[in-house]
Amino acid sequence: MDLQAIWFFLWGLLWAVFFMLDGYDLGAGALMPVLAKNERDRRMILNASGPFWDGNEVWLITAGGATFAAFPAAYAAMFSGLYTALMLLLFMLILRGVSFEFRGKVESAAWQRTWDWLHVVSSFVVALLLGVAFANIFRGLPLDEQGIFQGGLLTLLNPYGLAGGVLFVVMFFLHGALWLGLRTDGELQKRSQAMAEKLWIAFAIVLVLFLAYTAVETQLFSNYLRWPVLLIVPLLAVIGLIATRTFLGSRRMWPAMGASALTIVAVTFFGIIGLFPALLPSRLNPGWSVTAYNSSSSELTLTIMLVVVGIFVPIVIAYQTWAHIMFAKPMGDEDLDHEEAY
């Protein structure tokens, strides 16, 4: 495998890990109005994600940085053509981060209610925008022969793009409900687990419909028809989905979270493998697509980046694994009384 192909799949892996990790805190935040019945529940939901959300977004920054360094032409095409959508995504991520920090600064019900709703809306919109963005990449963007985006924000809001948004929202809702079923206690935990059972059915239906729509609207299945062995990736998504429901039924929440994470990674890689070698397919002319080969940095740059990633990514993984082990148990009232609590 050449360096361009290695970095193409590392690029996909960075996005998959980001969806796997930030997906649960986005889903938990967006589910707050449905699951929280009082102030204690709202603080439990915020603090369930509190020790993790900023660390999870390291993977978003890494994925963006890797795109810039490994595939600068793809980065230029993506960030110039999708400028408005990406600025909206960035604004929502900032708003969400601020909502964690500002909510507890003033002892006022109206103040706290305002930040709670901003947290809910920003969590939902981030999940929706990520789904719309990736569905449009799967479908192909209107790129001309110079890689310039020939459209606007409304171009992205086509039926397939919106279907991708719905898929991501439901997928993150399920992941978030599982996380709250693991990290909270009492009635909130029971409501979260019951909600996860309902969301599992919704996600299974949406996933099947999205895959059928994908077969009609995109060329993602071409690589699978050429190399049938790759079908093991969507098969892993099915196995993960079934295992999620099995573990959830017996209330083994950590295995259920692990199975849900496997589903998210496999669903993401289904798209990444289907795209290869195009990073940004062109709908106007497939020959104008921005690929791993016509947009990559020099081989020296890709080699140096590979060494840097080999050193620092295991450190990040070790730190985040340690953090999840440290906060593995369900929270109680004593956690809400901690001075670092939100």
PDB file of C-alpha atoms in Angstrom, residues 138-285:
ATOM      1  CA  PHE A 138     -20.502  10.317  -0.448  1.00  0.00           C
ATOM      2  CA  ARG A 139     -22.897  11.611  -3.129  1.00  0.00           C
ATOM      3  CA  GLY A 140     -20.299  13.843  -4.781  1.00  0.00           C
ATOM      4  CA  LEU A 141     -19.954  17.618  -4.801  1.00  0.00           C
ATOM      5  CA  PRO A 142     -20.407  19.930  -7.806  1.00  0.00           C
ATOM      6  CA  LEU A 143     -16.658  20.502  -8.291  1.00  0.00           C
ATOM      7  CA  ASP A 144     -15.312  21.901 -11.546  1.00  0.00           C
ATOM      8  CA  GLU A 145     -12.032  20.857 -13.164  1.00  0.00           C
ATOM      9  CA  GLN A 146     -10.103  23.176 -10.819  1.00  0.00           C
ATOM     10  CA  GLY A 147     -11.743  21.662  -7.729  1.00  0.00           C
ATOM     11  CA  ILE A 148     -13.889  24.758  -7.132  1.00  0.00           C
ATOM     12  CA  PHE A 149     -17.325  24.182  -5.561  1.00  0.00           C
ATOM     13  CA  GLN A 150     -20.086  25.299  -7.960  1.00  0.00           C
ATOM     14  CA  GLY A 151     -22.952  25.730  -5.508  1.00  0.00           C
ATOM     15  CA  GLY A 152     -24.027  27.235  -2.205  1.00  0.00           C
ATOM     16  CA  LEU A 153     -25.262  26.220   1.218  1.00  0.00           C
ATOM     17  CA  LEU A 154     -28.675  25.198  -0.177  1.00  0.00           C
ATOM     18  CA  THR A 155     -26.929  22.854  -2.645  1.00  0.00           C
ATOM     19  CA  LEU A 156     -25.976  20.688   0.341  1.00  0.00           C
ATOM     20  CA  LEU A 157     -29.574  20.469   1.593  1.00  0.00           C
ATOM     21  CA  ASN A 158     -30.603  17.921  -1.043  1.00  0.00           C
ATOM     22  CA  PRO A 159     -32.711  14.874  -0.026  1.00  0.00           C
ATOM     23  CA  TYR A 160     -29.703  12.528   0.247  1.00  0.00           C
ATOM     24  CA  GLY A 161     -27.718  15.065   2.277  1.00  0.00           C
ATOM     25  CA  LEU A 162     -30.656  15.500   4.669  1.00  0.00           C
ATOM     26  CA  ALA A 163     -31.041  11.703   4.891  1.00  0.00           C
ATOM     27  CA  GLY A 164     -27.395  11.556   6.009  1.00  0.00           C
ATOM     28  CA  GLY A 165     -28.164  14.212   8.612  1.00  0.00           C
ATOM     29  CA  VAL A 166     -31.070  12.154   9.974  1.00  0.00           C
ATOM     30  CA  LEU A 167     -28.856   9.031  10.076  1.00  0.00           C
ATOM     31  CA  PHE A 168     -26.167  10.798  12.118  1.00  0.00           C
ATOM     32  CA  VAL A 169     -28.700  12.374  14.490  1.00  0.00           C
ATOM     33  CA  VAL A 170     -30.397   9.032  15.272  1.00  0.00           C
ATOM     34  CA  MET A 171     -27.027   7.217  15.490  1.00  0.00           C
ATOM     35  CA  PHE A 172     -25.685   9.772  17.981  1.00  0.00           C
ATOM     36  CA  PHE A 173     -28.988   9.792  19.905  1.00  0.00           C
ATOM     37  CA  LEU A 174     -28.655   6.023  20.430  1.00  0.00           C
ATOM     38  CA  HIS A 175     -24.969   6.339  21.396  1.00  0.00           C
ATOM     39  CA  GLY A 176     -25.800   9.163  23.815  1.00  0.00           C
ATOM     40  CA  ALA A 177     -28.703   7.286  25.446  1.00  0.00           C
ATOM     41  CA  LEU A 178     -26.423   4.274  25.985  1.00  0.00           C
ATOM     42  CA  TRP A 179     -23.815   6.554  27.563  1.00  0.00           C
ATOM     43  CA  LEU A 180     -26.372   8.079  29.950  1.00  0.00           C
ATOM     44  CA  GLY A 181     -27.632   4.590  30.767  1.00  0.00           C
ATOM     45  CA  LEU A 182     -24.072   3.785  31.803  1.00  0.00           C
ATOM     46  CA  ARG A 183     -23.007   6.968  33.595  1.00  0.00           C
ATOM     47  CA  THR A 184     -26.164   8.046  35.468  1.00  0.00           C
ATOM     48  CA  ASP A 185     -28.209   6.452  38.246  1.00  0.00           C
ATOM     49  CA  GLY A 186     -31.795   6.068  39.451  1.00  0.00           C
ATOM     50  CA  GLU A 187     -34.785   7.027  37.315  1.00  0.00           C
ATOM     51  CA  LEU A 188     -32.625   8.935  34.802  1.00  0.00           C
ATOM     52  CA  GLN A 189     -30.618   5.788  34.145  1.00  0.00           C
ATOM     53  CA  LYS A 190     -33.806   3.726  33.646  1.00  0.00           C
ATOM     54  CA  ARG A 191     -35.278   6.339  31.285  1.00  0.00           C
ATOM     55  CA  SER A 192     -32.038   6.456  29.311  1.00  0.00           C
ATOM     56  CA  GLN A 193     -31.906   2.677  28.913  1.00  0.00           C
ATOM     57  CA  ALA A 194     -35.576   2.534  27.883  1.00  0.00           C
ATOM     58  CA  MET A 195     -34.956   5.358  25.396  1.00  0.00           C
ATOM     59  CA  ALA A 196     -31.957   3.480  23.969  1.00  0.00           C
ATOM     60  CA  GLU A 197     -34.199   0.474  23.261  1.00  0.00           C
ATOM     61  CA  LYS A 198     -36.599   2.671  21.255  1.00  0.00           C
ATOM     62  CA  LEU A 199     -33.758   4.456  19.461  1.00  0.00           C
ATOM     63  CA  TRP A 200     -32.183   1.130  18.491  1.00  0.00           C
ATOM     64  CA  ILE A 201     -35.296   0.292  16.443  1.00  0.00           C
ATOM     65  CA  ALA A 202     -35.326   3.755  14.858  1.00  0.00           C
ATOM     66  CA  PHE A 203     -31.613   3.558  13.995  1.00  0.00           C
ATOM     67  CA  ALA A 204     -31.943   0.080  12.457  1.00  0.00           C
ATOM     68  CA  ILE A 205     -34.780   1.296  10.188  1.00  0.00           C
ATOM     69  CA  VAL A 206     -32.992   4.537   9.205  1.00  0.00           C
ATOM     70  CA  LEU A 207     -29.727   2.670   8.512  1.00  0.00           C
ATOM     71  CA  VAL A 208     -31.399   0.163   6.174  1.00  0.00           C
ATOM     72  CA  LEU A 209     -33.241   2.950   4.309  1.00  0.00           C
ATOM     73  CA  PHE A 210     -30.054   5.020   4.039  1.00  0.00           C
ATOM     74  CA  LEU A 211     -28.089   2.083   2.602  1.00  0.00           C
ATOM     75  CA  ALA A 212     -30.832   1.480   0.022  1.00  0.00           C
ATOM     76  CA  TYR A 213     -30.815   5.198  -0.881  1.00  0.00           C
ATOM     77  CA  THR A 214     -26.997   5.082  -1.086  1.00  0.00           C
ATOM     78  CA  ALA A 215     -27.157   2.287  -3.674  1.00  0.00           C
ATOM     79  CA  VAL A 216     -29.348   4.519  -5.864  1.00  0.00           C
ATOM     80  CA  GLU A 217     -27.724   7.903  -5.289  1.00  0.00           C
ATOM     81  CA  THR A 218     -23.972   7.186  -5.021  1.00  0.00           C
ATOM     82  CA  GLN A 219     -21.163   5.053  -6.437  1.00  0.00           C
ATOM     83  CA  LEU A 220     -20.086   3.798  -2.995  1.00  0.00           C
ATOM     84  CA  PHE A 221     -20.915   0.155  -3.763  1.00  0.00           C
ATOM     85  CA  SER A 222     -18.565   0.016  -6.789  1.00  0.00           C
ATOM     86  CA  ASN A 223     -15.499  -0.866  -4.718  1.00  0.00           C
ATOM     87  CA  TYR A 224     -17.487  -3.581  -2.900  1.00  0.00           C
ATOM     88  CA  LEU A 225     -18.600  -5.141  -6.192  1.00  0.00           C
ATOM     89  CA  ARG A 226     -14.981  -5.070  -7.382  1.00  0.00           C
ATOM     90  CA  TRP A 227     -13.571  -6.575  -4.138  1.00  0.00           C
ATOM     91  CA  PRO A 228     -16.383  -8.518  -2.377  1.00  0.00           C
ATOM     92  CA  VAL A 229     -14.098  -9.316   0.582  1.00  0.00           C
ATOM     93  CA  LEU A 230     -14.622  -5.689   1.644  1.00  0.00           C
ATOM     94  CA  LEU A 231     -18.244  -6.540   2.463  1.00  0.00           C
ATOM     95  CA  ILE A 232     -16.901  -7.623   5.842  1.00  0.00           C
ATOM     96  CA  VAL A 233     -17.036  -3.923   6.823  1.00  0.00           C
ATOM     97  CA  PRO A 234     -20.837  -3.476   6.485  1.00  0.00           C
ATOM     98  CA  LEU A 235     -21.172  -6.969   8.012  1.00  0.00           C
ATOM     99  CA  LEU A 236     -19.305  -5.684  11.086  1.00  0.00           C
ATOM    100  CA  ALA A 237     -21.802  -2.816  11.284  1.00  0.00           C
ATOM    101  CA  VAL A 238     -24.676  -5.346  11.336  1.00  0.00           C
ATOM    102  CA  ILE A 239     -22.915  -7.466  13.983  1.00  0.00           C
ATOM    103  CA  GLY A 240     -22.301  -4.370  16.103  1.00  0.00           C
ATOM    104  CA  LEU A 241     -25.931  -3.313  15.802  1.00  0.00           C
ATOM    105  CA  ILE A 242     -27.273  -6.726  16.842  1.00  0.00           C
ATOM    106  CA  ALA A 243     -24.758  -6.956  19.711  1.00  0.00           C
ATOM    107  CA  THR A 244     -25.796  -3.490  20.935  1.00  0.00           C
ATOM    108  CA  ARG A 245     -29.405  -4.646  21.349  1.00  0.00           C
ATOM    109  CA  THR A 246     -28.374  -7.950  22.931  1.00  0.00           C
ATOM    110  CA  PHE A 247     -26.165  -6.307  25.580  1.00  0.00           C
ATOM    111  CA  LEU A 248     -28.667  -3.513  26.151  1.00  0.00           C
ATOM    112  CA  GLY A 249     -31.398  -6.083  26.824  1.00  0.00           C
ATOM    113  CA  SER A 250     -29.325  -7.625  29.621  1.00  0.00           C
ATOM    114  CA  ARG A 251     -28.255  -4.139  30.856  1.00  0.00           C
ATOM    115  CA  ARG A 252     -24.558  -4.795  30.242  1.00  0.00           C
ATOM    116  CA  MET A 253     -23.906  -1.180  29.341  1.00  0.00           C
ATOM    117  CA  TRP A 254     -20.155  -1.120  28.705  1.00  0.00           C
ATOM    118  CA  PRO A 255     -20.373  -3.979  26.160  1.00  0.00           C
ATOM    119  CA  ALA A 256     -23.411  -2.234  24.636  1.00  0.00           C
ATOM    120  CA  MET A 257     -21.363   0.973  24.286  1.00  0.00           C
ATOM    121  CA  GLY A 258     -18.519  -0.997  22.733  1.00  0.00           C
ATOM    122  CA  ALA A 259     -20.866  -2.638  20.221  1.00  0.00           C
ATOM    123  CA  SER A 260     -22.412   0.740  19.373  1.00  0.00           C
ATOM    124  CA  ALA A 261     -18.910   2.175  18.848  1.00  0.00           C
ATOM    125  CA  LEU A 262     -18.119  -0.728  16.501  1.00  0.00           C
ATOM    126  CA  THR A 263     -21.258   0.083  14.505  1.00  0.00           C
ATOM    127  CA  ILE A 264     -20.296   3.758  14.160  1.00  0.00           C
ATOM    128  CA  VAL A 265     -16.734   2.952  13.055  1.00  0.00           C
ATOM    129  CA  ALA A 266     -17.948   0.328  10.554  1.00  0.00           C
ATOM    130  CA  VAL A 267     -20.636   2.648   9.128  1.00  0.00           C
ATOM    131  CA  THR A 268     -18.022   5.394   8.672  1.00  0.00           C
ATOM    132  CA  PHE A 269     -15.551   3.018   7.024  1.00  0.00           C
ATOM    133  CA  PHE A 270     -18.271   1.709   4.736  1.00  0.00           C
ATOM    134  CA  GLY A 271     -18.342   5.188   3.246  1.00  0.00           C
ATOM    135  CA  ILE A 272     -14.563   5.733   3.337  1.00  0.00           C
ATOM    136  CA  ILE A 273     -13.850   2.468   1.497  1.00  0.00           C
ATOM    137  CA  GLY A 274     -16.581   3.227  -1.019  1.00  0.00           C
ATOM    138  CA  LEU A 275     -15.047   6.633  -1.740  1.00  0.00           C
ATOM    139  CA  PHE A 276     -11.461   5.442  -2.323  1.00  0.00           C
ATOM    140  CA  PRO A 277      -9.433   6.920  -3.956  1.00  0.00           C
ATOM    141  CA  ALA A 278     -11.629  10.045  -4.153  1.00  0.00           C
ATOM    142  CA  LEU A 279     -11.585  12.342  -1.132  1.00  0.00           C
ATOM    143  CA  LEU A 280     -14.079  14.677  -2.786  1.00  0.00           C
ATOM    144  CA  PRO A 281     -15.855  13.094  -5.783  1.00  0.00           C
ATOM    145  CA  SER A 282     -17.110  15.481  -8.448  1.00  0.00           C
ATOM    146  CA  ARG A 283     -20.728  15.105  -9.582  1.00  0.00           C
ATOM    147  CA  LEU A 284     -20.031  17.219 -12.667  1.00  0.00           C
ATOM    148  CA  ASN A 285     -17.329  14.940 -14.040  1.00  0.00           C
TER     149      ASN A 285
END
